[in-house]
PDB file of C-alpha atoms in Angstrom:
ATOM      1  CA  UNK A   1     -74.733   2.341 -99.176  1.00  0.00           C
ATOM      2  CA  UNK A   2     -76.231   2.236 -95.728  1.00  0.00           C
ATOM      3  CA  UNK A   3     -74.458   4.068 -92.959  1.00  0.00           C
ATOM      4  CA  UNK A   4     -74.880   4.854 -89.290  1.00  0.00           C
ATOM      5  CA  UNK A   5     -73.345   7.902 -87.650  1.00  0.00           C
ATOM      6  CA  UNK A   6     -72.613   8.256 -83.973  1.00  0.00           C
ATOM      7  CA  UNK A   7     -71.128  11.673 -83.396  1.00  0.00           C
ATOM      8  CA  UNK A   8     -69.800  11.220 -79.870  1.00  0.00           C
ATOM      9  CA  UNK A   9     -66.836   8.977 -79.367  1.00  0.00           C
ATOM     10  CA  UNK A  10     -66.818   9.409 -75.620  1.00  0.00           C
ATOM     11  CA  UNK A  11     -69.429  10.612 -73.153  1.00  0.00           C
ATOM     12  CA  UNK A  12     -68.527  11.063 -69.505  1.00  0.00           C
ATOM     13  CA  UNK A  13     -71.195  11.591 -66.862  1.00  0.00           C
ATOM     14  CA  UNK A  14     -71.735  11.485 -63.150  1.00  0.00           C
ATOM     15  CA  UNK A  15     -74.007   8.797 -61.747  1.00  0.00           C
ATOM     16  CA  UNK A  16     -77.666   9.823 -61.611  1.00  0.00           C
ATOM     17  CA  UNK A  17     -77.578  12.238 -64.536  1.00  0.00           C
ATOM     18  CA  UNK A  18     -79.546  11.750 -67.765  1.00  0.00           C
ATOM     19  CA  UNK A  19     -77.828  10.742 -70.986  1.00  0.00           C
ATOM     20  CA  UNK A  20     -78.582  10.880 -74.678  1.00  0.00           C
ATOM     21  CA  UNK A  21     -76.375   9.110 -77.215  1.00  0.00           C
ATOM     22  CA  UNK A  22     -76.872  10.328 -80.746  1.00  0.00           C
ATOM     23  CA  UNK A  23     -77.525   8.110 -83.733  1.00  0.00           C
ATOM     24  CA  UNK A  24     -78.445   9.099 -87.270  1.00  0.00           C
ATOM     25  CA  UNK A  25     -78.581   6.902 -90.321  1.00  0.00           C
ATOM     26  CA  UNK A  26     -78.708   6.906 -94.082  1.00  0.00           C
ATOM     27  CA  UNK A  27     -80.630   4.401 -96.133  1.00  0.00           C
ATOM     28  CA  UNK A  28     -82.972   4.391 -99.076  1.00  0.00           C
ATOM     29  CA  UNK A  29     -85.154   1.641 -97.635  1.00  0.00           C
ATOM     30  CA  UNK A  30     -87.261   1.263 -94.531  1.00  0.00           C
ATOM     31  CA  UNK A  31     -84.817   0.157 -91.846  1.00  0.00           C
ATOM     32  CA  UNK A  32     -84.758  -1.702 -88.603  1.00  0.00           C
ATOM     33  CA  UNK A  33     -82.693   0.160 -86.001  1.00  0.00           C
ATOM     34  CA  UNK A  34     -80.847  -1.436 -83.106  1.00  0.00           C
ATOM     35  CA  UNK A  35     -78.805  -0.442 -80.092  1.00  0.00           C
ATOM     36  CA  UNK A  36     -76.169  -2.907 -78.899  1.00  0.00           C
ATOM     37  CA  UNK A  37     -74.137  -2.550 -75.700  1.00  0.00           C
ATOM     38  CA  UNK A  38     -70.666  -3.966 -75.180  1.00  0.00           C
ATOM     39  CA  UNK A  39     -69.170  -4.057 -71.707  1.00  0.00           C
ATOM     40  CA  UNK A  40     -65.422  -4.284 -71.323  1.00  0.00           C
ATOM     41  CA  UNK A  41     -63.996  -7.565 -72.642  1.00  0.00           C
ATOM     42  CA  UNK A  42     -67.467  -8.903 -73.394  1.00  0.00           C
ATOM     43  CA  UNK A  43     -69.483  -9.570 -76.522  1.00  0.00           C
ATOM     44  CA  UNK A  44     -71.929  -6.973 -77.843  1.00  0.00           C
ATOM     45  CA  UNK A  45     -75.496  -7.620 -76.689  1.00  0.00           C
ATOM     46  CA  UNK A  46     -78.766  -6.349 -78.073  1.00  0.00           C
ATOM     47  CA  UNK A  47     -80.244  -3.578 -75.934  1.00  0.00           C
ATOM     48  CA  UNK A  48     -83.295  -2.548 -77.940  1.00  0.00           C
ATOM     49  CA  UNK A  49     -84.641  -2.311 -81.453  1.00  0.00           C
ATOM     50  CA  UNK A  50     -87.380  -0.668 -83.489  1.00  0.00           C
ATOM     51  CA  UNK A  51     -88.785  -0.219 -86.940  1.00  0.00           C
ATOM     52  CA  UNK A  52     -91.901   1.751 -85.974  1.00  0.00           C
ATOM     53  CA  UNK A  53     -91.842   5.457 -86.655  1.00  0.00           C
ATOM     54  CA  UNK A  54     -92.379   7.746 -83.661  1.00  0.00           C
ATOM     55  CA  UNK A  55     -92.891   4.912 -81.177  1.00  0.00           C
ATOM     56  CA  UNK A  56     -90.751   4.777 -78.035  1.00  0.00           C
ATOM     57  CA  UNK A  57     -89.148   1.423 -77.270  1.00  0.00           C
ATOM     58  CA  UNK A  58     -87.678   0.666 -73.849  1.00  0.00           C
ATOM     59  CA  UNK A  59     -85.457  -1.912 -72.192  1.00  0.00           C
ATOM     60  CA  UNK A  60     -83.517  -1.974 -68.927  1.00  0.00           C
ATOM     61  CA  UNK A  61     -84.210   1.704 -68.301  1.00  0.00           C
ATOM     62  CA  UNK A  62     -82.949   2.779 -71.719  1.00  0.00           C
ATOM     63  CA  UNK A  63     -85.296   4.081 -74.374  1.00  0.00           C
ATOM     64  CA  UNK A  64     -85.189   5.260 -77.954  1.00  0.00           C
ATOM     65  CA  UNK A  65     -87.639   6.556 -80.525  1.00  0.00           C
ATOM     66  CA  UNK A  66     -87.188   6.044 -84.241  1.00  0.00           C
ATOM     67  CA  UNK A  67     -87.833   9.265 -86.147  1.00  0.00           C
ATOM     68  CA  UNK A  68     -87.822   8.573 -89.849  1.00  0.00           C
ATOM     69  CA  UNK A  69     -88.328  12.243 -90.685  1.00  0.00           C
ATOM     70  CA  UNK A  70     -84.944  13.065 -89.209  1.00  0.00           C
ATOM     71  CA  UNK A  71     -83.352   9.600 -89.690  1.00  0.00           C
ATOM     72  CA  UNK A  72     -82.535   9.402 -86.013  1.00  0.00           C
ATOM     73  CA  UNK A  73     -82.654   6.808 -83.253  1.00  0.00           C
ATOM     74  CA  UNK A  74     -81.077   8.424 -80.201  1.00  0.00           C
ATOM     75  CA  UNK A  75     -80.595   6.348 -77.034  1.00  0.00           C
ATOM     76  CA  UNK A  76     -81.624   7.881 -73.714  1.00  0.00           C
ATOM     77  CA  UNK A  77     -81.712   7.071 -70.053  1.00  0.00           C
ATOM     78  CA  UNK A  78     -83.044   9.310 -67.303  1.00  0.00           C
ATOM     79  CA  UNK A  79     -80.509   8.347 -64.652  1.00  0.00           C
ATOM     80  CA  UNK A  80     -77.276   6.550 -65.481  1.00  0.00           C
ATOM     81  CA  UNK A  81     -75.640   4.045 -63.170  1.00  0.00           C
ATOM     82  CA  UNK A  82     -72.022   2.977 -62.790  1.00  0.00           C
ATOM     83  CA  UNK A  83     -72.898  -0.321 -64.455  1.00  0.00           C
ATOM     84  CA  UNK A  84     -73.971   1.539 -67.601  1.00  0.00           C
ATOM     85  CA  UNK A  85     -70.340   2.263 -68.428  1.00  0.00           C
ATOM     86  CA  UNK A  86     -69.849   0.501 -71.736  1.00  0.00           C
ATOM     87  CA  UNK A  87     -69.524   0.912 -75.493  1.00  0.00           C
ATOM     88  CA  UNK A  88     -72.844   1.541 -77.231  1.00  0.00           C
ATOM     89  CA  UNK A  89     -73.386   0.795 -80.894  1.00  0.00           C
ATOM     90  CA  UNK A  90     -76.233   2.010 -83.020  1.00  0.00           C
ATOM     91  CA  UNK A  91     -76.935  -0.272 -85.985  1.00  0.00           C
ATOM     92  CA  UNK A  92     -79.340  -0.725 -88.842  1.00  0.00           C
ATOM     93  CA  UNK A  93     -80.588  -3.457 -91.106  1.00  0.00           C
ATOM     94  CA  UNK A  94     -82.499  -3.155 -94.341  1.00  0.00           C
ATOM     95  CA  UNK A  95     -83.069  -5.219 -97.440  1.00  0.00           C
ATOM     96  CA  UNK A  96     -80.734  -3.195 -99.601  1.00  0.00           C
ATOM     97  CA  UNK A  97     -77.787  -4.435 -97.591  1.00  0.00           C
ATOM     98  CA  UNK A  98     -78.876  -8.050 -97.763  1.00  0.00           C
ATOM     99  CA  UNK A  99     -80.280  -7.653 -94.254  1.00  0.00           C
ATOM    100  CA  UNK A 100     -76.845  -7.595 -92.699  1.00  0.00           C
ATOM    101  CA  UNK A 101     -76.532  -5.336 -89.672  1.00  0.00           C
ATOM    102  CA  UNK A 102     -74.345  -2.283 -90.216  1.00  0.00           C
ATOM    103  CA  UNK A 103     -72.889  -0.772 -87.064  1.00  0.00           C
ATOM    104  CA  UNK A 104     -71.937   2.776 -86.219  1.00  0.00           C
ATOM    105  CA  UNK A 105     -68.536   3.627 -84.820  1.00  0.00           C
ATOM    106  CA  UNK A 106     -69.749   3.377 -81.242  1.00  0.00           C
ATOM    107  CA  UNK A 107     -69.984   5.734 -78.274  1.00  0.00           C
ATOM    108  CA  UNK A 108     -68.155   4.939 -75.082  1.00  0.00           C
ATOM    109  CA  UNK A 109     -70.112   5.943 -71.988  1.00  0.00           C
ATOM    110  CA  UNK A 110     -68.143   6.406 -68.777  1.00  0.00           C
ATOM    111  CA  UNK A 111     -70.120   6.929 -65.593  1.00  0.00           C
ATOM    112  CA  UNK A 112     -68.291   8.207 -62.542  1.00  0.00           C
ATOM    113  CA  UNK A 113     -69.396   8.094 -58.886  1.00  0.00           C
TER     114      UNK A 113
ATOM    115  CA  UNK B   1     -73.365 -22.001 -70.643  1.00  0.00           C
ATOM    116  CA  UNK B   2     -72.199 -19.953 -73.605  1.00  0.00           C
ATOM    117  CA  UNK B   3     -74.553 -20.196 -76.552  1.00  0.00           C
ATOM    118  CA  UNK B   4     -71.855 -19.325 -79.085  1.00  0.00           C
ATOM    119  CA  UNK B   5     -68.407 -20.781 -78.577  1.00  0.00           C
ATOM    120  CA  UNK B   6     -65.403 -19.152 -80.169  1.00  0.00           C
ATOM    121  CA  UNK B   7     -61.974 -20.715 -79.973  1.00  0.00           C
ATOM    122  CA  UNK B   8     -59.332 -19.753 -79.190  1.00  0.00           C
ATOM    123  CA  UNK B   9     -60.035 -16.774 -76.978  1.00  0.00           C
ATOM    124  CA  UNK B  10     -56.572 -15.334 -77.586  1.00  0.00           C
ATOM    125  CA  UNK B  11     -54.242 -16.010 -80.500  1.00  0.00           C
ATOM    126  CA  UNK B  12     -50.752 -14.768 -81.290  1.00  0.00           C
ATOM    127  CA  UNK B  13     -49.537 -15.457 -84.819  1.00  0.00           C
ATOM    128  CA  UNK B  14     -46.436 -14.733 -86.815  1.00  0.00           C
ATOM    129  CA  UNK B  15     -46.665 -12.605 -89.956  1.00  0.00           C
ATOM    130  CA  UNK B  16     -47.193 -14.827 -93.000  1.00  0.00           C
ATOM    131  CA  UNK B  17     -48.681 -17.732 -91.096  1.00  0.00           C
ATOM    132  CA  UNK B  18     -52.205 -19.184 -91.348  1.00  0.00           C
ATOM    133  CA  UNK B  19     -54.773 -19.556 -88.604  1.00  0.00           C
ATOM    134  CA  UNK B  20     -58.316 -20.862 -88.250  1.00  0.00           C
ATOM    135  CA  UNK B  21     -60.792 -19.247 -85.897  1.00  0.00           C
ATOM    136  CA  UNK B  22     -63.516 -21.591 -84.670  1.00  0.00           C
ATOM    137  CA  UNK B  23     -67.173 -20.725 -84.106  1.00  0.00           C
ATOM    138  CA  UNK B  24     -69.984 -23.019 -82.995  1.00  0.00           C
ATOM    139  CA  UNK B  25     -73.471 -21.926 -82.023  1.00  0.00           C
ATOM    140  CA  UNK B  26     -75.978 -23.915 -79.987  1.00  0.00           C
ATOM    141  CA  UNK B  27     -78.986 -21.685 -80.482  1.00  0.00           C
ATOM    142  CA  UNK B  28     -80.493 -23.538 -83.421  1.00  0.00           C
ATOM    143  CA  UNK B  29     -79.979 -20.469 -85.587  1.00  0.00           C
ATOM    144  CA  UNK B  30     -79.924 -20.650 -89.364  1.00  0.00           C
ATOM    145  CA  UNK B  31     -77.767 -17.603 -90.076  1.00  0.00           C
ATOM    146  CA  UNK B  32     -74.208 -16.940 -88.950  1.00  0.00           C
ATOM    147  CA  UNK B  33     -71.835 -14.021 -89.389  1.00  0.00           C
ATOM    148  CA  UNK B  34     -68.299 -12.846 -88.860  1.00  0.00           C
ATOM    149  CA  UNK B  35     -67.457  -9.323 -87.701  1.00  0.00           C
ATOM    150  CA  UNK B  36     -64.096  -7.736 -86.974  1.00  0.00           C
ATOM    151  CA  UNK B  37     -63.467  -5.129 -84.321  1.00  0.00           C
ATOM    152  CA  UNK B  38     -60.363  -2.997 -84.223  1.00  0.00           C
ATOM    153  CA  UNK B  39     -59.444   0.473 -83.063  1.00  0.00           C
ATOM    154  CA  UNK B  40     -59.690   1.690 -86.661  1.00  0.00           C
ATOM    155  CA  UNK B  41     -63.045   0.183 -87.626  1.00  0.00           C
ATOM    156  CA  UNK B  42     -65.293  -0.976 -84.805  1.00  0.00           C
ATOM    157  CA  UNK B  43     -67.599  -3.922 -85.652  1.00  0.00           C
ATOM    158  CA  UNK B  44     -66.934  -4.246 -89.338  1.00  0.00           C
ATOM    159  CA  UNK B  45     -69.067  -6.778 -91.221  1.00  0.00           C
ATOM    160  CA  UNK B  46     -67.136  -9.560 -92.955  1.00  0.00           C
ATOM    161  CA  UNK B  47     -69.393 -12.469 -93.987  1.00  0.00           C
ATOM    162  CA  UNK B  48     -72.909 -13.769 -93.652  1.00  0.00           C
ATOM    163  CA  UNK B  49     -74.098 -17.337 -94.100  1.00  0.00           C
ATOM    164  CA  UNK B  50     -77.605 -18.696 -94.242  1.00  0.00           C
ATOM    165  CA  UNK B  51     -78.242 -22.462 -94.151  1.00  0.00           C
ATOM    166  CA  UNK B  52     -74.523 -22.977 -94.766  1.00  0.00           C
ATOM    167  CA  UNK B  53     -74.519 -20.863 -97.923  1.00  0.00           C
ATOM    168  CA  UNK B  54     -72.473 -17.698 -98.308  1.00  0.00           C
ATOM    169  CA  UNK B  55     -74.860 -14.778 -98.666  1.00  0.00           C
ATOM    170  CA  UNK B  56     -72.631 -11.738 -98.410  1.00  0.00           C
ATOM    171  CA  UNK B  57     -68.894 -11.074 -98.423  1.00  0.00           C
ATOM    172  CA  UNK B  58     -67.573  -7.624 -97.583  1.00  0.00           C
ATOM    173  CA  UNK B  59     -63.928  -8.494 -97.147  1.00  0.00           C
ATOM    174  CA  UNK B  60     -61.634  -7.094 -99.797  1.00  0.00           C
ATOM    175  CA  UNK B  61     -59.078  -9.846 -99.454  1.00  0.00           C
ATOM    176  CA  UNK B  62     -59.297 -13.508-100.438  1.00  0.00           C
ATOM    177  CA  UNK B  63     -56.992 -14.253 -97.498  1.00  0.00           C
ATOM    178  CA  UNK B  64     -60.132 -14.480 -95.402  1.00  0.00           C
ATOM    179  CA  UNK B  65     -62.139 -17.638 -96.116  1.00  0.00           C
ATOM    180  CA  UNK B  66     -65.173 -18.768 -94.115  1.00  0.00           C
ATOM    181  CA  UNK B  67     -65.783 -22.492 -93.792  1.00  0.00           C
ATOM    182  CA  UNK B  68     -69.054 -24.110 -92.772  1.00  0.00           C
ATOM    183  CA  UNK B  69     -68.778 -27.858 -92.223  1.00  0.00           C
ATOM    184  CA  UNK B  70     -72.049 -28.056 -90.279  1.00  0.00           C
ATOM    185  CA  UNK B  71     -75.087 -25.838 -89.992  1.00  0.00           C
ATOM    186  CA  UNK B  72     -74.023 -24.598 -86.558  1.00  0.00           C
ATOM    187  CA  UNK B  73     -70.360 -24.086 -87.448  1.00  0.00           C
ATOM    188  CA  UNK B  74     -68.763 -21.146 -89.196  1.00  0.00           C
ATOM    189  CA  UNK B  75     -64.995 -21.098 -88.993  1.00  0.00           C
ATOM    190  CA  UNK B  76     -62.773 -18.372 -90.406  1.00  0.00           C
ATOM    191  CA  UNK B  77     -59.502 -19.256 -92.101  1.00  0.00           C
ATOM    192  CA  UNK B  78     -56.994 -16.435 -92.458  1.00  0.00           C
ATOM    193  CA  UNK B  79     -53.908 -16.995 -94.599  1.00  0.00           C
ATOM    194  CA  UNK B  80     -50.742 -14.966 -95.053  1.00  0.00           C
ATOM    195  CA  UNK B  81     -51.410 -13.070 -91.839  1.00  0.00           C
ATOM    196  CA  UNK B  82     -50.397  -9.413 -91.611  1.00  0.00           C
ATOM    197  CA  UNK B  83     -50.004  -7.170 -88.557  1.00  0.00           C
ATOM    198  CA  UNK B  84     -53.017  -5.177 -89.829  1.00  0.00           C
ATOM    199  CA  UNK B  85     -55.144  -8.290 -89.296  1.00  0.00           C
ATOM    200  CA  UNK B  86     -54.725  -7.815 -85.556  1.00  0.00           C
ATOM    201  CA  UNK B  87     -58.234  -7.365 -84.185  1.00  0.00           C
ATOM    202  CA  UNK B  88     -60.949  -9.098 -82.240  1.00  0.00           C
ATOM    203  CA  UNK B  89     -63.028 -11.349 -84.467  1.00  0.00           C
ATOM    204  CA  UNK B  90     -66.615 -11.872 -83.417  1.00  0.00           C
ATOM    205  CA  UNK B  91     -68.874 -14.622 -84.627  1.00  0.00           C
ATOM    206  CA  UNK B  92     -72.605 -13.971 -84.417  1.00  0.00           C
ATOM    207  CA  UNK B  93     -75.807 -15.766 -85.273  1.00  0.00           C
ATOM    208  CA  UNK B  94     -79.491 -15.049 -85.740  1.00  0.00           C
ATOM    209  CA  UNK B  95     -82.563 -17.202 -86.136  1.00  0.00           C
ATOM    210  CA  UNK B  96     -82.794 -16.280 -89.777  1.00  0.00           C
ATOM    211  CA  UNK B  97     -81.345 -13.728 -92.122  1.00  0.00           C
ATOM    212  CA  UNK B  98     -83.912 -10.965 -92.161  1.00  0.00           C
ATOM    213  CA  UNK B  99     -84.776  -7.411 -91.355  1.00  0.00           C
ATOM    214  CA  UNK B 100     -85.669  -8.036 -87.731  1.00  0.00           C
ATOM    215  CA  UNK B 101     -82.821 -10.380 -86.913  1.00  0.00           C
ATOM    216  CA  UNK B 102     -81.447 -10.145 -83.396  1.00  0.00           C
ATOM    217  CA  UNK B 103     -77.787 -11.024 -83.372  1.00  0.00           C
ATOM    218  CA  UNK B 104     -76.218 -13.073 -80.599  1.00  0.00           C
ATOM    219  CA  UNK B 105     -72.466 -12.584 -80.486  1.00  0.00           C
ATOM    220  CA  UNK B 106     -69.774 -14.925 -79.269  1.00  0.00           C
ATOM    221  CA  UNK B 107     -67.128 -13.699 -76.867  1.00  0.00           C
ATOM    222  CA  UNK B 108     -64.633 -13.159 -79.679  1.00  0.00           C
ATOM    223  CA  UNK B 109     -61.135 -14.273 -80.637  1.00  0.00           C
ATOM    224  CA  UNK B 110     -58.507 -11.666 -79.989  1.00  0.00           C
ATOM    225  CA  UNK B 111     -55.827 -12.035 -82.678  1.00  0.00           C
ATOM    226  CA  UNK B 112     -52.421 -10.420 -82.498  1.00  0.00           C
ATOM    227  CA  UNK B 113     -50.139 -10.732 -85.509  1.00  0.00           C
ATOM    228  CA  UNK B 114     -46.455 -10.019 -84.830  1.00  0.00           C
TER     229      UNK B 114
END
């Protein structure tokens, strides 16, 4: 079945530094990839999404590029802020899974002053 | 105003009891979902509905039963509650059930079974 792997459980950074959160996936069909962000005690919210190979997609300073050759969709930001501290989920959807969105285990980003 | 209302926000239940988690969405969406989030399995898919019809069920137990009385309602009935059921249950919706569906999540019901 489909799966999404996020290797880092926790990433800690100082404000102003760049960040990359890893996401790789497994599927036999052409997928749609998503990043959702969940702040403490809040609902997950869509951050960005893509299905286009090798095209960078951006939102709120975050960006990601879907690379089908390596089955990756890493999330990046050039300069993190304190408000970026949250849980980040990579997710995918494809027709083999009935279009339901399958989430990775999540990466918690903690940004310190 | 919240677009997806989940009630109650917090719920404490006794082992063996039955509870119903309420979800209503005011986005005009045609597809609704239930996800469970716990320390063991973050954001685990449970059910999907499209136009009030069950499309997918990934729960292993029949103790979990979704109920859709209206197009914008998808409640979750849980019977014979166990401590392992303790988790936050999120309801979500999307315009339609498809590849490019953006999910909007409710604020969740945090269930504690003692």
